[in-house]
Amino acid sequence: EFDIDIRNVECRGAVDGHAWLRYEEWQDSPGGQTGRVSTVLFYAATAAPNGVVWGDLHETWLETAPD
């Protein structure tokens, strides 16, 4: 059993076919729950699935789930 929950999605900026987003990703597994804050840079790409490609990703691990 494995579950991923995406929370608190924020668009931090969008210009010239690029978008910078921030979100929390929480994963539940038999070993417990882990969380991270992620920021991602997307590029517009009409030939790609959903019209975007991942340009860059940064993740910072969180210690515990929020209340």
XYZ file of C-alpha atoms in Angstrom:
67
model
C 0.000 0.000 0.000
C 1.413 3.350 -1.092
C -0.329 6.724 -1.362
C 0.833 10.182 -2.453
C -1.059 13.339 -1.461
C -0.233 16.689 -3.105
C -1.168 19.717 -0.957
C -0.866 23.500 -0.937
C -0.072 23.980 -4.632
C 1.004 27.567 -5.386
C 1.959 29.140 -8.693
C 4.909 31.360 -7.819
C 5.199 32.851 -11.304
C 4.523 32.305 -14.986
C 6.087 34.064 -17.973
C 7.039 33.285 -21.580
C 5.962 29.641 -21.525
C 7.527 28.889 -18.131
C 5.800 28.328 -14.782
C 7.335 28.045 -11.321
C 5.249 26.102 -8.770
C 5.589 25.114 -5.116
C 3.729 22.256 -3.408
C 3.874 19.763 -0.549
C 4.062 16.049 -1.320
C 3.096 13.573 1.424
C 3.715 9.846 0.977
C 2.089 7.144 3.104
C 3.547 3.645 3.084
C 3.755 0.709 5.498
C 6.957 2.319 6.842
C 5.174 5.544 7.827
C 4.593 8.983 6.388
C 7.207 11.232 4.774
C 6.787 14.739 3.431
C 8.653 17.206 1.310
C 8.243 20.707 -0.065
C 8.940 20.783 -3.793
C 9.504 23.602 -6.241
C 9.354 22.865 -9.944
C 9.981 24.797 -13.149
C 7.770 23.713 -16.051
C 8.308 24.596 -19.724
C 5.493 24.723 -22.275
C 5.865 21.970 -24.885
C 2.856 21.364 -27.108
C 4.038 17.888 -28.150
C 4.446 16.722 -24.520
C 1.714 15.018 -22.488
C -0.395 17.734 -20.819
C 1.553 20.379 -22.780
C 4.476 20.783 -20.348
C 7.858 19.270 -19.507
C 9.733 19.317 -16.210
C 12.673 21.722 -16.430
C 13.944 21.578 -12.847
C 12.879 20.121 -9.497
C 14.063 20.856 -5.966
C 12.832 18.946 -2.903
C 13.282 19.711 0.798
C 12.305 16.948 3.220
C 9.864 17.691 6.050
C 10.173 16.056 9.466
C 6.501 15.328 10.269
C 3.017 15.743 8.864
C 1.251 19.048 9.661
C -1.676 19.041 12.099
